[in-house]
Short mmCIF file of C-alpha atoms and ligand atoms in Angstrom, two decimals:
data_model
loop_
_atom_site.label_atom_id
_atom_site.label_comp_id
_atom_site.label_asym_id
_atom_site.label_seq_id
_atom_site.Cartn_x
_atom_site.Cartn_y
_atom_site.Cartn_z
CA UNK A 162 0.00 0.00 0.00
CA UNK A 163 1.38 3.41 -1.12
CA UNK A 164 2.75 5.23 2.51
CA UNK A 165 2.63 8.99 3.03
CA UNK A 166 5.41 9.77 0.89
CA UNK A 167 3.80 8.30 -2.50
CA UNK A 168 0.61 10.38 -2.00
CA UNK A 169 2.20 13.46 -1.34
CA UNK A 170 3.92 13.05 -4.55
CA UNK A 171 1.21 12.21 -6.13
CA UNK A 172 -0.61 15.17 -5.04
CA UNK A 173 2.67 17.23 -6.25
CA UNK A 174 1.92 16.03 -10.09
CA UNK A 175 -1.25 17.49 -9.63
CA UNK A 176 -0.11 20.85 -8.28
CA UNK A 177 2.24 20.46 -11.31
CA UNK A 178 0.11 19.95 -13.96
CA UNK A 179 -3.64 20.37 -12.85
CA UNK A 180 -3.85 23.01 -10.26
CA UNK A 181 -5.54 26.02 -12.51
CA UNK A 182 -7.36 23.93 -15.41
CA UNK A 183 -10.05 23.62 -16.21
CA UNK A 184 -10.66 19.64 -16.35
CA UNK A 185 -13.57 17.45 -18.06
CA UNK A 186 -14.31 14.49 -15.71
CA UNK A 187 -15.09 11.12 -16.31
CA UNK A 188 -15.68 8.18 -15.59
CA UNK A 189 -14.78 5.26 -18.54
CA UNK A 190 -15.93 2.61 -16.35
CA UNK A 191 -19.07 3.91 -15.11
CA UNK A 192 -18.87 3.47 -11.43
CA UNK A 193 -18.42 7.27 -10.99
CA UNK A 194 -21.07 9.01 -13.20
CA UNK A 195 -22.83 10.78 -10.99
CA UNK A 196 -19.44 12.07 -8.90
CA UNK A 197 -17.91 13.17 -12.43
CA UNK A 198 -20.79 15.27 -13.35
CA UNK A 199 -20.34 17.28 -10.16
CA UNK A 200 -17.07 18.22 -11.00
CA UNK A 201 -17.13 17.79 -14.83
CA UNK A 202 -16.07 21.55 -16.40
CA UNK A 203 -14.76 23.26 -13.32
CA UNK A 204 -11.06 23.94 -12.41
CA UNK A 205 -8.97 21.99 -9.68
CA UNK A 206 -7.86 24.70 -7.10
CA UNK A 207 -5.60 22.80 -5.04
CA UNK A 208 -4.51 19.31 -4.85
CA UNK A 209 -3.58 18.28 -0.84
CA UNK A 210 -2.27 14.79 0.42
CA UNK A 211 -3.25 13.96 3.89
CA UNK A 212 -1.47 11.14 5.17
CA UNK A 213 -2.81 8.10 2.76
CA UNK A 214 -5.64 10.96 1.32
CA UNK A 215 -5.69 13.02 -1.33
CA UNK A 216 -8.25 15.60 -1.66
CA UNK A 217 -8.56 18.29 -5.07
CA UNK A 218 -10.20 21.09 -4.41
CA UNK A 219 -12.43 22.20 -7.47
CA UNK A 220 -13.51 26.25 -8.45
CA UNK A 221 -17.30 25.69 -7.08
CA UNK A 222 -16.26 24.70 -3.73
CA UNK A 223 -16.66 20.51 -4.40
CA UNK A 224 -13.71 18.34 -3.15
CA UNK A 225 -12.68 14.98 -4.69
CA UNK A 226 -11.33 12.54 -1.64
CA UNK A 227 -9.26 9.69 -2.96
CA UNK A 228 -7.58 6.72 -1.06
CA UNK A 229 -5.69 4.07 -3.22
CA UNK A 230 -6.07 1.55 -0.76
CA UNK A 231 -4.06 -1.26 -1.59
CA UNK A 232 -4.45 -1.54 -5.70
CA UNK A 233 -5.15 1.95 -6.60
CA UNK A 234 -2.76 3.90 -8.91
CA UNK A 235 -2.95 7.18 -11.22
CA UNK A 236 -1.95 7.32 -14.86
CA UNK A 237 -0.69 10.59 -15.91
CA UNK A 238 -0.15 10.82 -19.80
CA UNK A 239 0.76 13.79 -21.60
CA UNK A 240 2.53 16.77 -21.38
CA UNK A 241 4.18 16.05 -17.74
CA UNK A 242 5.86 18.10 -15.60
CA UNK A 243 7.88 15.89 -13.44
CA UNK A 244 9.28 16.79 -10.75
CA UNK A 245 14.05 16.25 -10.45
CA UNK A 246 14.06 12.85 -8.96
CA UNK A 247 10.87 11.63 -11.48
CA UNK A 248 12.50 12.91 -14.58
CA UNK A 249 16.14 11.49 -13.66
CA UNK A 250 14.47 8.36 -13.02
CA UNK A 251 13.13 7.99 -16.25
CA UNK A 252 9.76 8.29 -13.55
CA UNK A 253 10.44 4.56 -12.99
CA UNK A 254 11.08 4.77 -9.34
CA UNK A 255 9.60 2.47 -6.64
CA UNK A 256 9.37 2.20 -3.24
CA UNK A 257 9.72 -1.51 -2.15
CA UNK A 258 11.20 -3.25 -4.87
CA UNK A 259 11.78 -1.35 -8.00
CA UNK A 260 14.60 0.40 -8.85
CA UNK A 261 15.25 3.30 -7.76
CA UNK A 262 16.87 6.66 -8.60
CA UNK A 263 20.89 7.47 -8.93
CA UNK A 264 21.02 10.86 -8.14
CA UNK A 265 23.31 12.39 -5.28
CA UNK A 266 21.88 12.80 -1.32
CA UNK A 267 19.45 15.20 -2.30
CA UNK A 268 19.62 18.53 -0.31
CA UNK A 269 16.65 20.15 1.03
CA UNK A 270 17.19 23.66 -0.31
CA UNK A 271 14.04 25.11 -1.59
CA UNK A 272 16.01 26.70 -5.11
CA UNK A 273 18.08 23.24 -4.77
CA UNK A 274 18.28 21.20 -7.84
CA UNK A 275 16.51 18.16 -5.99
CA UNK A 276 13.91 20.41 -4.61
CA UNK A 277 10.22 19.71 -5.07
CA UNK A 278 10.15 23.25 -6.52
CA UNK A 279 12.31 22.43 -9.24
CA UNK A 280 10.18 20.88 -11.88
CA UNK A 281 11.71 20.14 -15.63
CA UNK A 282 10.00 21.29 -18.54
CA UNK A 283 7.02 19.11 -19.77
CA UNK A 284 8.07 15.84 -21.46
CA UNK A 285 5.41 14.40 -23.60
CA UNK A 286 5.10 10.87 -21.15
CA UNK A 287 3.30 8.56 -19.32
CA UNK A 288 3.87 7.64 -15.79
CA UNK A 289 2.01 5.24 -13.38
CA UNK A 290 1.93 6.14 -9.44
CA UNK A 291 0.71 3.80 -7.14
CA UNK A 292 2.94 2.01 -4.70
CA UNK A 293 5.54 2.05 -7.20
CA UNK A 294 6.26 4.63 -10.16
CA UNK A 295 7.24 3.54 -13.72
CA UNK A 296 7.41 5.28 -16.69
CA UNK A 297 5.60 4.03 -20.33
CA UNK A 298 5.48 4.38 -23.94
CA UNK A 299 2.86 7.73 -24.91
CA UNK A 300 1.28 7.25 -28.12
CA UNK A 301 -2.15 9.12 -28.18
CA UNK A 302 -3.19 11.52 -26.51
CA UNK A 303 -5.56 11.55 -25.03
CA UNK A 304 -4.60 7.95 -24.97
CA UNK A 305 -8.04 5.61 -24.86
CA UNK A 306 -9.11 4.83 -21.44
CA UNK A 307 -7.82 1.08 -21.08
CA UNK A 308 -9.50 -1.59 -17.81
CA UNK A 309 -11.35 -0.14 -15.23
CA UNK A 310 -11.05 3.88 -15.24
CA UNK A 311 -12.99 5.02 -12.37
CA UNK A 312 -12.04 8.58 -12.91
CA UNK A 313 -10.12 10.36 -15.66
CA UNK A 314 -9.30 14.08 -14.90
CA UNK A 315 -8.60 15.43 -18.44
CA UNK A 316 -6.59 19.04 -19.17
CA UNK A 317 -5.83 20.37 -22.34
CA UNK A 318 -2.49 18.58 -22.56
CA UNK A 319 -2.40 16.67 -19.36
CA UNK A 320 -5.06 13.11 -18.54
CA UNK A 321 -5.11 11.38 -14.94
CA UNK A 322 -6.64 8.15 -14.82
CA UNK A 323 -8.03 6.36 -11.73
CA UNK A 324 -8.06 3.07 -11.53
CA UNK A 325 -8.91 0.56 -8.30
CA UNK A 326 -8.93 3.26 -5.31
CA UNK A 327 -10.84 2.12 -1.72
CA UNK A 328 -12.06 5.53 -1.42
CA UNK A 329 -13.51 8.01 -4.28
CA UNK A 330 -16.36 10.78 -3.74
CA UNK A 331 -17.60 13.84 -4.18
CA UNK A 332 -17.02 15.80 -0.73
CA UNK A 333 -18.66 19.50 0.49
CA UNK A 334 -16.11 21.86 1.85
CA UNK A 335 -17.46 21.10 5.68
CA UNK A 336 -17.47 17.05 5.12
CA UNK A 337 -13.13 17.76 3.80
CA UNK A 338 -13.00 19.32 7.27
CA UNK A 339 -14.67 16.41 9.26
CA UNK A 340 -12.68 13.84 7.07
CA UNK A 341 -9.67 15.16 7.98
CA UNK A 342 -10.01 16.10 11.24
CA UNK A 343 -10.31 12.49 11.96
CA UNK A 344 -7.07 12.03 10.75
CA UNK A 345 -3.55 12.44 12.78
CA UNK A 346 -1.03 15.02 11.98
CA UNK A 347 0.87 14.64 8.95
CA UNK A 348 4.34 16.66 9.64
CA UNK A 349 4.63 17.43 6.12
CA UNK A 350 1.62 19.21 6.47
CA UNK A 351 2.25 21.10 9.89
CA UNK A 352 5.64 20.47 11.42
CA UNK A 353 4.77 22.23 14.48
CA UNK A 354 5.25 21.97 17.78
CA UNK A 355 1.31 21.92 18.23
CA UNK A 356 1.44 18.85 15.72
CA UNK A 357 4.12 17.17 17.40
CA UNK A 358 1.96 17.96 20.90
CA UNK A 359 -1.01 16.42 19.21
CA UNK A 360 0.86 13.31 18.77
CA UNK A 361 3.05 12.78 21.74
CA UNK A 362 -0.25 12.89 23.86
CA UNK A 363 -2.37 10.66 22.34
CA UNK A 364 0.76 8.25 22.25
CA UNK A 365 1.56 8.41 25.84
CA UNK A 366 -1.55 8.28 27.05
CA UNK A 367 -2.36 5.07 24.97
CA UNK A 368 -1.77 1.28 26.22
CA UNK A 369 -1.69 0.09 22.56
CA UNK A 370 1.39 -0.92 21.86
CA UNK A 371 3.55 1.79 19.66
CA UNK A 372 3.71 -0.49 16.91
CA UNK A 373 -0.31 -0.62 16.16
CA UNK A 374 -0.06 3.17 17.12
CA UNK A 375 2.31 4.27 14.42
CA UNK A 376 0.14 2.66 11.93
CA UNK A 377 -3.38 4.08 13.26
CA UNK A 378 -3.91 7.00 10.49
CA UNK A 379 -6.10 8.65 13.43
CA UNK A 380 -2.88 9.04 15.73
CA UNK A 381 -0.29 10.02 13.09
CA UNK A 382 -0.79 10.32 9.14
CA UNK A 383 1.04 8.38 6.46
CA UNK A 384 3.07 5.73 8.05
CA UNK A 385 2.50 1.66 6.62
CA UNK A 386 4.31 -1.15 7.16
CA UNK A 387 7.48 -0.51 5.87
CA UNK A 388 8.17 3.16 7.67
CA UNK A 389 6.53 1.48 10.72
CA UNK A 390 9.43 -1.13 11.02
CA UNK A 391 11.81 0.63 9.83
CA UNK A 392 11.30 3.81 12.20
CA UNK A 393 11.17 1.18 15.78
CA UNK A 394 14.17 -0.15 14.74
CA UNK A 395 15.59 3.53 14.50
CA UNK A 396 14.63 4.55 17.64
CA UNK A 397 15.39 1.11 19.24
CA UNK A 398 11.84 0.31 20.50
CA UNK A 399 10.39 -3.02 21.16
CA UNK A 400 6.97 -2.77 18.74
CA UNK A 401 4.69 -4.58 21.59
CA UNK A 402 5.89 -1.41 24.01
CA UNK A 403 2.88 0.56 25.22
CA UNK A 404 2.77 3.94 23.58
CA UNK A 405 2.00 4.75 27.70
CA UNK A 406 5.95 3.24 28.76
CA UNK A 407 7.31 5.75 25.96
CA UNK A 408 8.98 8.77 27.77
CA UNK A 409 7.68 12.10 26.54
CA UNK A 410 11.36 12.60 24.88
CA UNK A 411 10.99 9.44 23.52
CA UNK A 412 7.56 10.13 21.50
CA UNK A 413 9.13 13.12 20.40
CA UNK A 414 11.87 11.98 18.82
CA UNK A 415 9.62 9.47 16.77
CA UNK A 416 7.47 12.20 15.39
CA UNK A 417 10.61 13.86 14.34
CA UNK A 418 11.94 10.89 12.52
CA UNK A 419 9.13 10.64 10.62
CA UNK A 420 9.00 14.07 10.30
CA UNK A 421 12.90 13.78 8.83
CA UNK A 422 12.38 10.02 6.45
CA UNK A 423 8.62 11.48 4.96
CA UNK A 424 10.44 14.53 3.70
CA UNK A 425 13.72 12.42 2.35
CA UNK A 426 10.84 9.95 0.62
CA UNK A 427 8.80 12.77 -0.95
CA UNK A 428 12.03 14.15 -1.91
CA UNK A 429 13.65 11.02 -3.43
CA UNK A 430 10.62 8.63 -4.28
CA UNK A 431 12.31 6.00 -2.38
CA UNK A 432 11.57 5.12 1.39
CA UNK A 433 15.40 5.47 1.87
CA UNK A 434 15.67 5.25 6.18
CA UNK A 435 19.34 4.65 6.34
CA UNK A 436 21.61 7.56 6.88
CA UNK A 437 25.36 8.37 6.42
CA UNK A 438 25.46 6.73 3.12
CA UNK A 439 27.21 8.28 0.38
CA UNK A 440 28.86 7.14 -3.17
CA UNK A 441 28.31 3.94 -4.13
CA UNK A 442 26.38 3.05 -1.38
CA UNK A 443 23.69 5.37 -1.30
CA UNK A 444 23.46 4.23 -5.05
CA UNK A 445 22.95 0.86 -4.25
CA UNK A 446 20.65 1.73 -1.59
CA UNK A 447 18.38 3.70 -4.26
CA UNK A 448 18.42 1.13 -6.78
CA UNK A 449 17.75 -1.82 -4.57
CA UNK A 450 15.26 -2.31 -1.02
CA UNK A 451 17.44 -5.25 0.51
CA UNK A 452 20.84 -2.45 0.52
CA UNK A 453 18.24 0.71 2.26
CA UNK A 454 16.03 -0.95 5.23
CA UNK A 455 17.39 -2.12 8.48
CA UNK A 456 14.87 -4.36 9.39
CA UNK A 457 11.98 -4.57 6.57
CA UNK A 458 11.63 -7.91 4.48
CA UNK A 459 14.83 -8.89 6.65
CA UNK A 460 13.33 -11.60 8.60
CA UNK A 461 15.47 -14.28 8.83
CA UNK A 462 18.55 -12.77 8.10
CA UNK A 463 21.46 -11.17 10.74
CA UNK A 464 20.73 -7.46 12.07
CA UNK A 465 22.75 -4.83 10.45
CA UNK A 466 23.73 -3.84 13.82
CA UNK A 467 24.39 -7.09 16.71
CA UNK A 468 23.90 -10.04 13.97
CA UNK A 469 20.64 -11.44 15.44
CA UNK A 470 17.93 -12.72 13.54
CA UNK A 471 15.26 -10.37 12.51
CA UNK A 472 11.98 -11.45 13.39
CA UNK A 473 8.58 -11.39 11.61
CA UNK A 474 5.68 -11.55 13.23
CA UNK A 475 1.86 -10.64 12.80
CA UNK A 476 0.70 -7.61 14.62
CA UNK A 477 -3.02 -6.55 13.40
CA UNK A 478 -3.16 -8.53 10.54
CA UNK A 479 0.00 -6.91 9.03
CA UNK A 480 3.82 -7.83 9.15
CA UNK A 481 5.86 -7.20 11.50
CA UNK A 482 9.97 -6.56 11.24
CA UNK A 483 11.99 -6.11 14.18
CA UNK A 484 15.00 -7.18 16.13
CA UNK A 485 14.54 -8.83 19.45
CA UNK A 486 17.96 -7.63 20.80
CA UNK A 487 18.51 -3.81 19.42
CA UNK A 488 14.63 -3.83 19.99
CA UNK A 489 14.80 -5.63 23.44
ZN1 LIG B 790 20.06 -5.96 16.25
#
């Protein structure tokens, strides 16, 4: 399932290319008539990513709320703007297990090359986001709507296609308040210290164990199963400790490291959570999952760190990563 970083991109293209047209909505497959004739004709405002959400805002006021759940993916074809790391990845970058981008550590500048502000000029393309990105052959345009299309967003020279998302409706301005009000603090969104308040609270207050908490999209926004492992191991807590044991300093520092590997993901396409690396390693550690994770899809194999196991387990129906000792 695509974490926080994916949508946020994702919502990025559309600032890029749709924010200010006027788009005709449809729906190929049908499911979404009635939605699409809401919005058909009007102009996308602003494109936001909550966490796993993404809402577009539309020039009457209506708001489009989409969540790819775990097979949903966008189709952009056309004239793309794509932002550094898409367009020196050919847009064929991934997050789990596709190959990733060779660029340099990016920096964080906001004029920096690697910025999210720097955007190439349009390349006539077609790009698939989802969990993974990848890059196709554009010959049409706009190119005929091909399986299930739930939505297609078309612009003069820019087409988004919708296919197999959990979650896609029509929303009124006071229902985009109440949906995301009911979800946690995204610190891409608002780094603040009232953010980072709202989430050391409900953690230490909580008995659930931290590792169920990172993942609950009402405590904290974005995080899945890989950023989830990967972040425990960081911080060196045992998954099945209660988000009550955490020290307040401890809590804090969590929402800061997600806070620090969201940004580096939105940044890079790649859920890169090791740091230090540089040359040939970081390259490696772009191009290939089993060379960037600590603990994720390790199980089985010797820590990084003290050469023990990693361990997978089930915890709420989902895997698990960890190791027992730096963990303990
Ligand atoms: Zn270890």
């Amino acid at each position: 399932m695509p974490e926080g970083h994916s949508v946020h991109r994702i919502a990025n293209q559309f600032q890029s290319n749709f924010v200010g047209s006027p788009v005709t909505v449809s729906s190929p497959q049908g499911r979404f008539a009635a939605g699409a004739a809401q919005l058909t004709g009007h102009a996308i405002t602003d494109a936001r990513a909550v966490g796993k959400q993404m809402f577009l805002e539309f020039d009457h006021g209506l708001w489009l709320r989409i969540h790819l759940g775990l097979y949903g993916a966008w189709d952009f074809t056309g004239e793309i703007r794509m932002d550094a790391t898409a367009a020196a990845a050919n847009g064929r970058m991934g997050q789990t297990n596709q190959r990733g981008t060779e660029l340099d550590p990016p920096t964080f500048d906001v004029d920096g090359e690697n910025s999210l502000s720097s955007i190439g000029a349009p390349r006539r393309s077609r790009v698939r986001m989802s969990e993974q990105e990848k890059e196709m052959g554009l010959k049409d345009f706009p190119p005929e709507p091909v399986g299930q299309v739930r939505v297609r967003l078309l612009a003069e020279t820019v087409c988004a296609d919708l296919r197999g998302p959990t979650a896609c409706e029509v929303l009124h301005p006071a229902q985009v308040v109440t949906a995301m009000n009911r979800l946690g603090p995204d610190p891409e969104l608002e780094n603040t210290p009232e953010a980072e308040e709202r989430f050391v609270s409900v953690v230490c207050k909580k008995t659930t164990p931290i590792g169920r908490l990172l993942m609950d999209q009402s405590v904290v926004s974005g995080i899945g199963n890989v950023y989830r492992a990967e972040m425990l191991f960081r911080a060196g807590l045992n998954p099945h400790a209660s988000g009550k044991s955490l020290s307040v300093e401890t809590a804090r520092a969590l929402w800061q490291d997600w806070a620090y590997l969201l940004h580096i993901g939105i940044a890079t396409g790649q859920m890169m959570t090791m740091d230090g690396l540089e040359g040939a390693g970081y390259r490696r550690a772009m191009r290939s999952r089993a060379d960037r994770h600590w603990v994720y899809k390790r199980e089985g194999l010797p820590c990084r760190v003290c050469g023990t196991h990693i361990v997978l387990e089930e915890m709420s129906a989902r895997k698990l990563y960890w190791c027992p000792r730096c963990q303990a």
